[in-house]
CSV table of C-alpha atoms in Angstrom, one decimal:
chain,number,residue,atom,x,y,z
L,1,MET,CA,105.8,77.5,85.7
L,2,LYS,CA,106.8,80.8,84.1
L,3,TYR,CA,104.1,82.8,86.0
L,4,PHE,CA,104.9,81.0,89.3
L,5,LEU,CA,108.6,82.1,89.1
L,6,MET,CA,107.6,85.6,88.1
L,7,PHE,CA,105.3,86.0,91.2
L,8,LEU,CA,107.7,84.2,93.5
L,9,THR,CA,110.7,86.4,92.5
L,10,THR,CA,108.8,89.7,92.6
L,11,PHE,CA,107.2,88.6,95.9
L,12,LEU,CA,110.6,87.9,97.5
L,13,ILE,CA,112.0,91.2,96.2
L,14,GLN,CA,109.0,93.2,97.5
L,15,LEU,CA,109.3,91.3,100.8
L,16,ILE,CA,113.0,92.2,101.5
L,17,ILE,CA,113.0,95.8,100.2
L,18,THR,CA,109.9,96.5,102.3
L,19,THR,CA,111.4,94.8,105.4
L,20,GLU,CA,114.5,96.9,105.3
L,21,MET,CA,112.5,100.1,104.8
L,22,ASN,CA,110.4,99.3,107.8
L,23,ILE,CA,113.1,98.3,110.3
L,24,ILE,CA,114.7,101.7,110.8
L,25,ALA,CA,111.8,103.3,112.8
L,26,PRO,CA,111.4,100.3,115.2
L,27,MET,CA,115.2,100.1,115.6
L,28,ALA,CA,115.5,103.9,116.3
L,29,PRO,CA,116.1,103.6,120.0
L,30,PHE,CA,118.9,101.0,119.4
L,31,LEU,CA,120.4,102.9,116.5
L,32,SER,CA,120.6,106.1,118.5
L,33,GLN,CA,122.5,104.3,121.2
L,34,TYR,CA,124.7,102.2,118.9
L,35,PHE,CA,125.9,105.2,116.8
L,36,ASN,CA,125.6,107.6,119.7
L,37,ILE,CA,123.3,110.1,117.9
L,38,LYS,CA,120.2,112.0,119.0
L,39,ASP,CA,117.1,109.8,118.9
L,40,SER,CA,115.0,112.3,116.8
L,41,SER,CA,117.8,112.3,114.2
L,42,VAL,CA,117.6,108.6,113.4
L,43,ILE,CA,114.9,109.4,110.7
L,44,MET,CA,117.6,111.3,108.9
L,45,PHE,CA,119.1,108.0,107.9
L,46,ASN,CA,116.3,108.1,105.3
L,47,ILE,CA,117.7,111.2,103.6
L,48,GLY,CA,120.5,109.5,101.6
L,49,PHE,CA,118.2,106.5,101.1
L,50,SER,CA,115.5,108.7,99.5
L,51,LEU,CA,117.7,111.3,97.7
L,52,VAL,CA,118.9,108.7,95.3
L,53,GLY,CA,115.2,108.1,94.4
L,54,LEU,CA,115.5,111.3,92.3
L,55,LEU,CA,117.7,109.4,89.9
L,56,ILE,CA,115.2,106.5,89.5
L,57,PRO,CA,113.4,108.0,86.4
L,58,VAL,CA,116.7,107.5,84.6
L,59,LEU,CA,116.5,103.8,85.5
L,60,GLY,CA,112.9,103.8,84.5
L,61,ILE,CA,113.7,105.0,81.0
L,62,LEU,CA,116.5,102.5,80.8
L,63,ALA,CA,114.1,99.8,81.8
L,64,ASP,CA,111.7,100.7,79.0
L,65,ARG,CA,114.5,100.9,76.5
L,66,TYR,CA,116.6,97.9,77.4
L,67,GLY,CA,114.2,95.6,79.3
L,68,LYS,CA,112.7,95.6,82.8
L,69,ARG,CA,114.4,92.3,83.9
L,70,LYS,CA,117.8,93.9,83.4
L,71,SER,CA,116.7,96.8,85.5
L,72,LEU,CA,115.6,94.5,88.3
L,73,ILE,CA,118.9,92.7,88.2
L,74,VAL,CA,121.0,96.0,88.4
L,75,ALA,CA,118.8,97.4,91.2
L,76,LEU,CA,118.9,94.2,93.2
L,77,ILE,CA,122.7,94.0,93.1
L,78,SER,CA,122.8,97.6,94.5
L,79,TYR,CA,120.4,96.5,97.3
L,80,VAL,CA,122.4,93.5,98.3
L,81,LEU,CA,125.6,95.6,98.3
L,82,GLY,CA,123.9,98.2,100.5
L,83,THR,CA,122.7,95.6,103.1
L,84,LEU,CA,126.3,94.4,103.5
L,85,VAL,CA,127.7,97.9,104.0
L,86,SER,CA,125.0,98.9,106.5
L,87,GLY,CA,125.1,95.6,108.3
L,88,PHE,CA,128.8,95.7,109.0
L,89,ALA,CA,128.8,99.5,109.7
L,90,LYS,CA,130.4,100.7,112.9
L,91,LYS,CA,129.9,104.4,112.2
L,92,ALA,CA,126.7,106.3,111.5
L,93,LEU,CA,128.2,107.7,108.2
L,94,LEU,CA,129.0,104.3,106.9
L,95,PHE,CA,125.5,103.0,107.8
L,96,ALA,CA,124.0,106.0,106.0
L,97,LEU,CA,126.2,105.2,102.9
L,98,GLY,CA,124.9,101.6,102.8
L,99,ARG,CA,121.4,103.0,102.9
L,100,VAL,CA,122.1,105.0,99.8
L,101,PHE,CA,122.8,101.8,97.8
L,102,ILE,CA,119.7,100.2,99.4
L,103,GLY,CA,117.7,103.3,98.3
L,104,ILE,CA,118.8,102.9,94.7
L,105,GLY,CA,117.6,99.3,94.9
L,106,TYR,CA,114.4,100.0,96.8
L,107,PHE,CA,113.0,102.8,94.6
L,108,SER,CA,114.0,101.1,91.3
L,109,LEU,CA,112.7,97.7,92.4
L,110,SER,CA,109.5,99.2,93.7
L,111,GLY,CA,108.7,101.0,90.4
L,112,THR,CA,109.9,98.2,88.1
L,113,ASN,CA,108.4,95.2,90.0
L,114,LEU,CA,104.8,96.0,89.1
L,115,SER,CA,105.6,97.4,85.7
L,116,TYR,CA,107.4,94.1,84.9
L,117,LEU,CA,104.4,92.0,85.9
L,118,SER,CA,102.1,94.4,84.0
L,119,GLU,CA,103.8,93.5,80.7
L,120,PHE,CA,102.5,90.0,81.1
L,121,ILE,CA,99.1,90.5,82.8
L,122,PRO,CA,96.1,92.4,81.3
L,123,TYR,CA,94.8,95.5,83.1
L,124,GLU,CA,91.5,93.8,84.0
L,125,SER,CA,93.4,91.3,86.2
L,126,ARG,CA,96.2,93.5,87.4
L,127,GLY,CA,94.5,94.3,90.7
L,128,ARG,CA,95.3,90.7,91.8
L,129,ALA,CA,98.9,91.0,90.6
L,130,SER,CA,99.3,94.3,92.5
L,131,GLY,CA,97.6,92.6,95.5
L,132,ILE,CA,100.2,89.8,95.6
L,133,LEU,CA,103.0,92.4,95.8
L,134,ARG,CA,101.1,94.3,98.5
L,135,ILE,CA,100.7,91.0,100.4
L,136,ALA,CA,104.5,90.8,100.5
L,137,PHE,CA,104.5,94.4,101.5
L,138,GLY,CA,102.0,93.7,104.3
L,139,LEU,CA,103.8,90.6,105.6
L,140,ALA,CA,107.0,92.6,105.7
L,141,ILE,CA,105.3,95.4,107.6
L,142,LEU,CA,103.7,92.9,110.0
L,143,PHE,CA,106.8,90.9,110.9
L,144,SER,CA,109.7,93.3,110.2
L,145,PRO,CA,109.4,95.2,113.6
L,146,LEU,CA,109.4,92.0,115.6
L,147,TYR,CA,112.1,90.5,113.3
L,148,ALA,CA,114.4,93.5,113.6
L,149,THR,CA,113.9,94.2,117.4
L,150,ASN,CA,114.4,90.5,118.3
L,151,MET,CA,117.5,90.1,116.0
L,152,ILE,CA,119.0,93.3,117.4
L,153,SER,CA,118.3,92.2,121.0
L,154,LYS,CA,120.0,88.9,120.3
L,155,TYR,CA,123.1,90.0,118.3
L,156,LYS,CA,123.5,93.6,119.4
L,157,THR,CA,124.6,94.6,115.9
L,158,PRO,CA,122.9,95.8,112.7
L,159,MET,CA,124.2,92.7,110.8
L,160,GLY,CA,121.9,90.6,112.8
L,161,ALA,CA,119.0,92.2,111.0
L,162,TYR,CA,120.7,92.7,107.6
L,163,LEU,CA,122.4,89.3,106.8
L,164,PRO,CA,119.1,87.4,106.2
L,165,LEU,CA,118.0,90.1,103.8
L,166,THR,CA,121.3,89.8,102.0
L,167,THR,CA,120.8,86.0,101.6
L,168,ILE,CA,117.2,86.3,100.3
L,169,GLY,CA,118.4,89.1,97.9
L,170,ILE,CA,121.0,86.8,96.4
L,171,ILE,CA,118.4,84.0,96.0
L,172,SER,CA,116.1,86.4,94.2
L,173,LEU,CA,119.0,87.6,91.9
L,174,LEU,CA,119.5,84.0,90.8
L,175,LEU,CA,115.8,83.5,90.1
L,176,LEU,CA,115.7,86.7,88.0
L,177,PHE,CA,118.1,85.1,85.5
L,178,LYS,CA,115.4,82.4,84.8
L,179,LEU,CA,112.7,84.9,84.0
L,180,PRO,CA,111.8,86.3,80.5
L,181,GLU,CA,112.7,89.7,79.4
L,182,THR,CA,110.1,92.3,78.6
L,183,LYS,CA,109.5,94.1,75.3
L,184,LYS,CA,112.1,96.8,74.6
L,185,SER,CA,111.1,100.3,73.5
L,186,LYS,CA,114.1,101.6,71.5
L,187,ASP,CA,112.3,104.8,70.7
L,188,ILE,CA,112.4,105.9,74.3
L,189,LYS,CA,115.5,107.9,74.9
L,190,LEU,CA,117.3,109.0,78.0
L,191,ASN,CA,116.5,112.7,78.2
L,192,LEU,CA,114.8,115.2,80.4
L,193,GLY,CA,112.1,115.8,77.8
L,194,GLN,CA,110.6,112.4,78.5
L,195,LEU,CA,110.0,113.4,82.1
L,196,ILE,CA,108.8,116.9,81.4
L,197,GLU,CA,106.3,115.5,78.9
L,198,ILE,CA,104.7,113.3,81.6
L,199,PHE,CA,104.5,116.2,84.0
L,200,LYS,CA,102.8,118.4,81.4
L,201,ASP,CA,99.9,116.0,81.3
L,202,PRO,CA,97.3,117.2,83.9
L,203,VAL,CA,96.2,113.7,84.9
L,204,SER,CA,99.8,112.6,85.4
L,205,PHE,CA,100.8,115.7,87.3
L,206,LYS,CA,97.8,115.6,89.7
L,207,SER,CA,98.3,111.8,90.3
L,208,LEU,CA,101.9,112.4,91.3
L,209,LEU,CA,101.0,115.4,93.5
L,210,ILE,CA,98.5,113.1,95.3
L,211,VAL,CA,101.4,110.7,95.9
L,212,PHE,CA,103.4,113.4,97.6
L,213,LEU,CA,100.6,114.7,99.8
L,214,ILE,CA,99.3,111.3,100.9
L,215,LEU,CA,102.7,109.7,101.6
L,216,SER,CA,103.9,112.6,103.7
L,217,ALA,CA,101.6,111.3,106.5
L,218,PRO,CA,103.0,107.8,107.0
L,219,THR,CA,106.6,109.1,106.5
L,220,MET,CA,106.1,111.2,109.7
L,221,PHE,CA,103.6,109.3,111.9
L,222,TYR,CA,105.4,105.9,111.4
L,223,GLY,CA,108.9,107.5,111.4
L,224,PHE,CA,108.5,109.0,114.9
L,225,LEU,CA,106.2,106.4,116.5
L,226,GLY,CA,109.0,104.3,117.9
L,227,ILE,CA,110.7,107.3,119.5
L,228,TYR,CA,107.4,108.6,120.9
L,229,MET,CA,106.4,105.2,122.3
L,230,SER,CA,109.9,104.7,123.9
L,231,ASN,CA,110.1,108.2,125.4
L,232,TYR,CA,106.5,108.9,126.3
L,233,PHE,CA,105.2,105.5,127.3
L,234,LYS,CA,108.6,104.1,128.4
L,235,LEU,CA,108.4,101.0,126.2
L,236,SER,CA,111.4,98.7,125.6
L,237,GLN,CA,112.9,98.1,122.2
L,238,VAL,CA,111.0,94.7,121.8
L,239,GLU,CA,107.8,96.3,123.1
L,240,VAL,CA,108.1,99.0,120.4
L,241,GLY,CA,108.4,96.2,117.9
L,242,TYR,CA,105.2,94.6,119.1
L,243,ILE,CA,103.3,97.9,118.7
L,244,TYR,CA,104.5,98.3,115.1
L,245,SER,CA,103.4,94.7,114.4
L,246,LEU,CA,100.1,95.2,116.0
L,247,ILE,CA,99.4,98.2,113.8
L,248,ALA,CA,100.5,96.2,110.8
L,249,ILE,CA,97.4,94.0,111.3
L,250,GLY,CA,95.6,96.9,109.7
L,251,THR,CA,98.0,96.9,106.8
L,252,ILE,CA,97.3,93.2,106.2
L,253,LEU,CA,93.5,93.6,106.4
L,254,GLY,CA,93.6,96.6,104.0
L,255,ILE,CA,95.8,94.8,101.5
L,256,ILE,CA,93.6,91.7,101.6
L,257,PHE,CA,90.5,93.7,101.2
L,258,ALA,CA,91.9,95.6,98.2
L,259,THR,CA,93.3,92.5,96.6
L,260,ILE,CA,89.8,90.9,96.7
L,261,PHE,CA,87.7,93.9,95.8
L,262,THR,CA,89.8,96.3,93.7
L,263,ASP,CA,88.8,94.8,90.4
L,264,ARG,CA,85.2,94.3,91.6
L,265,ILE,CA,84.5,97.7,93.1
L,266,GLY,CA,86.8,99.7,90.8
L,267,LYS,CA,90.3,100.9,91.4
L,268,GLU,CA,89.5,104.6,91.6
L,269,ARG,CA,86.3,104.3,93.7
L,270,LEU,CA,88.0,102.0,96.3
L,271,SER,CA,91.1,104.0,96.6
L,272,LYS,CA,89.1,107.2,97.3
L,273,VAL,CA,87.0,105.4,100.0
L,274,LEU,CA,89.9,103.8,101.8
L,275,LEU,CA,92.1,106.9,101.7
L,276,THR,CA,89.2,108.9,103.2
L,277,LEU,CA,89.2,106.3,106.0
L,278,LEU,CA,92.9,107.0,106.6
L,279,LEU,CA,92.0,110.7,107.1
L,280,LEU,CA,89.2,110.0,109.5
L,281,ALA,CA,91.2,107.5,111.5
L,282,LEU,CA,94.0,109.9,112.4
L,283,ILE,CA,91.7,112.6,113.9
L,284,PRO,CA,91.4,110.9,117.4
L,285,ILE,CA,95.2,110.9,117.8
L,286,VAL,CA,95.2,114.7,117.9
L,287,PHE,CA,92.9,114.7,121.0
L,288,SER,CA,93.8,111.6,122.9
L,289,LYS,CA,96.8,110.8,125.1
L,290,SER,CA,95.9,107.1,125.5
L,291,MET,CA,98.4,104.7,124.0
L,292,TRP,CA,95.7,102.1,123.1
L,293,ILE,CA,93.4,104.7,121.5
L,294,MET,CA,96.4,105.8,119.4
L,295,VAL,CA,97.2,102.2,118.5
L,296,GLY,CA,93.6,101.5,117.6
L,297,ALA,CA,93.4,104.6,115.4
L,298,LEU,CA,96.7,103.7,113.7
L,299,ILE,CA,95.4,100.2,112.9
L,300,ILE,CA,92.3,101.7,111.2
L,301,ALA,CA,94.5,104.2,109.5
L,302,ALA,CA,96.7,101.4,108.2
L,303,ILE,CA,93.7,99.7,106.7
L,304,GLY,CA,92.8,102.9,104.8
L,305,LEU,CA,96.4,103.7,103.8
L,306,ASP,CA,97.6,100.3,102.5
L,307,GLY,CA,94.2,99.2,101.1
L,308,GLY,CA,93.8,102.5,99.3
L,309,TRP,CA,97.4,102.5,98.1
L,310,THR,CA,97.0,99.1,96.6
L,311,ALA,CA,94.1,100.3,94.5
L,312,TYR,CA,95.7,103.6,93.7
L,313,GLN,CA,99.0,102.2,92.6
L,314,THR,CA,97.1,99.8,90.3
L,315,LEU,CA,95.1,102.6,88.9
L,316,CYS,CA,98.2,104.7,88.1
L,317,SER,CA,99.9,101.8,86.3
L,318,GLU,CA,97.6,102.5,83.3
L,319,ILE,CA,98.0,106.3,83.1
L,320,ASN,CA,100.9,106.1,80.6
L,321,PRO,CA,100.9,102.5,79.3
L,322,GLN,CA,103.4,103.2,76.5
L,323,LYS,CA,105.9,104.6,79.1
L,324,ARG,CA,104.8,102.5,82.0
L,325,GLY,CA,108.3,101.9,83.4
L,326,THR,CA,109.1,105.6,83.2
L,327,PHE,CA,105.9,106.7,84.8
L,328,MET,CA,106.0,104.2,87.6
L,329,SER,CA,109.6,105.1,88.3
L,330,LEU,CA,108.4,108.8,88.6
L,331,PHE,CA,105.7,107.5,90.9
L,332,TYR,CA,108.4,106.2,93.3
L,333,THR,CA,110.6,109.2,92.7
L,334,ILE,CA,107.9,111.3,94.2
L,335,ASN,CA,107.8,108.8,97.1
L,336,ALA,CA,111.6,109.5,97.4
L,337,ILE,CA,111.1,113.2,97.4
L,338,THR,CA,108.4,112.9,100.0
L,339,ILE,CA,110.7,110.9,102.3
L,340,THR,CA,113.5,113.3,101.8
L,341,VAL,CA,111.5,116.5,102.5
L,342,PHE,CA,109.8,115.1,105.6
L,343,SER,CA,112.9,113.4,106.9
L,344,ILE,CA,114.4,116.9,107.1
L,345,LEU,CA,111.3,118.7,108.3
L,346,GLY,CA,110.0,115.9,110.5
L,347,PRO,CA,112.6,116.3,113.4
L,348,ILE,CA,111.8,120.1,113.3
L,349,PHE,CA,108.1,119.5,113.6
L,350,TYR,CA,108.6,116.8,116.3
L,351,ASN,CA,110.9,119.0,118.4
L,352,ILE,CA,108.4,121.9,118.2
L,353,GLY,CA,105.1,120.1,118.8
L,354,GLY,CA,105.7,116.5,119.3
L,355,TYR,CA,103.6,113.7,117.9
L,356,ARG,CA,100.5,115.8,118.0
L,357,LEU,CA,101.9,118.4,115.6
L,358,ILE,CA,103.1,115.5,113.3
L,359,THR,CA,99.6,114.2,113.2
L,360,ILE,CA,98.0,117.6,112.5
L,361,ILE,CA,100.3,118.2,109.5
L,362,SER,CA,99.6,114.7,108.2
L,363,LEU,CA,95.8,115.5,108.4
L,364,ILE,CA,96.3,118.7,106.5
L,365,ASN,CA,98.3,117.1,103.7
L,366,ILE,CA,95.9,114.1,103.3
L,367,SER,CA,93.0,116.5,103.1
L,368,ILE,CA,94.6,118.5,100.3
L,369,GLY,CA,95.5,115.3,98.5
L,370,LEU,CA,91.9,114.0,98.7
L,371,LYS,CA,90.4,117.3,97.5
L,372,ILE,CA,92.5,117.0,94.4
L,373,PHE,CA,91.7,113.3,94.0
L,374,TYR,CA,87.9,113.8,94.3
L,375,SER,CA,88.0,116.7,91.8
L,376,MET,CA,89.1,114.4,89.0
L,377,SER,CA,88.2,111.0,87.4
L,378,ILE,CA,91.4,109.2,86.4
L,379,GLU,CA,89.6,106.2,84.9
L,380,GLU,CA,87.5,108.5,82.6
L,381,GLU,CA,90.5,110.4,81.5
L,382,ILE,CA,92.6,107.3,80.5
L,383,SER,CA,89.7,105.3,79.0
């Protein structure tokens, strides 16, 4: 019963935080009209959301020191508060403020969710645990575009999409109080030295650099897809939602594949193969103007990205086992930095060269990330 509640609670948390993260891009045409802003500027709602991710290592250290369950509770309260603020927002600035609170919740919960489960599940079986969280991630990616676009079309207000997330967040919060607390590491202190020490380790540094380079790609090609489909192919808000959900089939397939085979094939080997698939799948988008070729390529890219990321995240969870909460928080802080940087640069790239330039830059970053990844053997270094 204890393990059932653990998986149920962390599953629900992963589901709602991923859903919110993935409704902004499909809702971009609506948000630009609702708040009367430029459509290519909608991605900038991610800046405040992601900037707070820079503070997440602090919460990671606190999670290791005072308990990961407490960290989950604090982060989830912030998330619920943010959904209420953004849901009722009538001004773009207030909507962005709500996403700051959501961002605190998202990055802290993302980092702590797996590290919490890792305290109770051995490394040999952790691929399945990570897979369960990634299934929640995949379901959110699959259904959130249709969920958001249909709720928006029906209620004509952000609250239509946010209120159900608030409700599930409150239910998850109540469930957290029934879960056991993790072991507390009182020797871990809140200081910059803890973080610098991790960055000085070559394996840790390269692993986090790979995160930055690989995640820059989906930040851009998913972030601008809704605007591109709406403007170039003249799709409606609901049709854009269908495109995102169609691409998410690849996400589900990649996650299922990784959940089944990560522990069998090997976490490092599988992540390298699938992230290479991501690189190869994006190449046709540079040369084709067909919507369906683009969609097909993005489905395959999603298999590589989300399958590879499932294996890679699990691999990285063992790099600093004594400071797992701190390291995994840094892992998602790099995610936050990536979103911040490319939410600022993305509109510039898009206005200069459109979706084609976005894809080319994504290919360059992924190539550099894979070159670093293939030059090292993480499993040998941590064994």
